[in-house]
Each structure stands twice: as structure tokens, then as C-alpha cells.
Amino acid sequence: MPLTTHHVGFGRPATEALAAVVADVQADDPLAPVTVVVPSNPAGVTLRRQLGGGGPDGPGAGGVANLTVTTPHQLAAHLGGPRAAAEGVPLS
């Protein structure tokens, strides 16, 4: 699984750049899974709305399929949760 990072400005330029990256990743398979890490749950909700409601000229062009938006804590729990639980280590 490749990890790619991009640095862009804040606001609409960032949303447009992310929509372009997601479209590029899903170019051959519109259902290819994409995970985006955001700083907070409200940021994730805002991002989903921006990507999903972009319309013909905006970010996402009307929707994105198989997009997971997660926080660093949720990602850590997802990746390390089973092992932590098996070893009795709390994640919170």
C-alpha cells in the first residue's frame, strides 16, 4: 500500500487538490479504497461534504465512492486495536 503526501494551501485549494488526488488514485477503479487522515471528526464531516457535493465544476464532481475519512486516533485504534486488545493494552 503506497503512502503519498502532498502539501497545499488551506481551504478550497486543499479540497480541490485532494479531490484531484482521489480521482487519480481511483482513475482505473472508481471503487478503489482511499483513506484520508484528518485532524478531527468535524474536519472529516466538512471534508466529506465538500468532496461529495462539489457538482460538475467543484471538488469531487458530485461524489466519491469508498472514501474513508479518519482521525489519527481512529487510525491507530483500527491498525493496532486487535493486538492491543490481545495484550490488554488500552488505547484511550
XYZ file of C-alpha atoms in Angstrom:
92
model
C 0.000 0.000 0.000
C 1.737 3.211 -1.131
C 1.762 6.345 1.004
C 1.817 9.655 -0.815
C 1.926 13.095 0.766
C 1.099 16.483 -0.738
C 1.401 19.983 0.704
C -1.018 22.672 -0.481
C -2.665 25.803 0.881
C -5.664 25.937 3.184
C -9.341 25.940 2.171
C -10.657 25.414 -1.340
C -7.185 24.853 -2.911
C -6.595 21.999 -0.456
C -10.011 20.461 -1.141
C -9.502 20.704 -4.895
C -6.019 19.157 -4.623
C -7.376 16.298 -2.503
C -10.232 15.697 -4.953
C -7.653 15.501 -7.762
C -5.527 13.002 -5.814
C -8.560 10.828 -5.027
C -9.660 10.942 -8.674
C -6.135 9.979 -9.752
C -5.997 7.051 -7.308
C -9.423 5.842 -8.457
C -8.851 6.501 -12.169
C -8.680 2.814 -13.132
C -11.131 1.660 -10.456
C -13.750 4.134 -9.161
C -14.327 1.821 -6.177
C -10.658 1.626 -5.135
C -10.356 2.328 -1.405
C -8.875 5.667 -0.340
C -8.141 6.689 3.265
C -7.700 10.330 4.277
C -6.445 11.265 7.748
C -7.914 14.489 9.153
C -7.213 16.267 12.458
C -10.733 15.933 13.904
C -14.165 14.433 13.320
C -15.716 17.838 12.426
C -12.951 18.337 9.838
C -13.806 14.914 8.414
C -17.513 15.740 8.139
C -16.700 19.011 6.398
C -14.317 17.276 4.008
C -16.859 14.590 3.096
C -19.479 17.233 2.387
C -17.107 19.273 0.252
C -15.921 16.279 -1.761
C -19.368 14.776 -2.130
C -21.262 17.923 -3.040
C -18.852 19.530 -5.434
C -21.028 19.441 -8.511
C -19.710 19.473 -12.083
C -17.119 22.210 -11.509
C -16.215 21.676 -7.870
C -14.232 19.182 -5.818
C -15.327 15.586 -6.199
C -17.571 16.333 -9.193
C -20.644 15.140 -7.349
C -19.371 12.309 -5.189
C -16.600 9.965 -4.166
C -17.028 6.239 -3.512
C -15.128 4.096 -0.989
C -13.536 7.045 0.813
C -12.594 6.522 4.462
C -12.029 9.693 6.458
C -10.393 9.048 9.828
C -8.517 10.777 12.632
C -5.042 9.718 13.792
C -6.545 8.207 16.965
C -9.139 6.224 14.991
C -6.452 5.030 12.573
C -4.241 3.876 15.446
C -7.161 2.049 17.040
C -8.019 0.383 13.726
C -4.454 -0.698 12.976
C -3.308 -1.573 16.477
C -6.590 -2.358 18.199
C -6.625 -6.131 17.801
C -3.051 -6.549 19.049
C -3.562 -4.063 21.884
C -6.722 -5.878 22.958
C -4.955 -9.231 22.846
C -2.185 -7.833 25.046
C -4.589 -5.990 27.380
C -3.304 -2.532 26.449
C -5.950 0.251 26.490
C -5.903 2.634 23.523
C -7.522 5.600 25.256
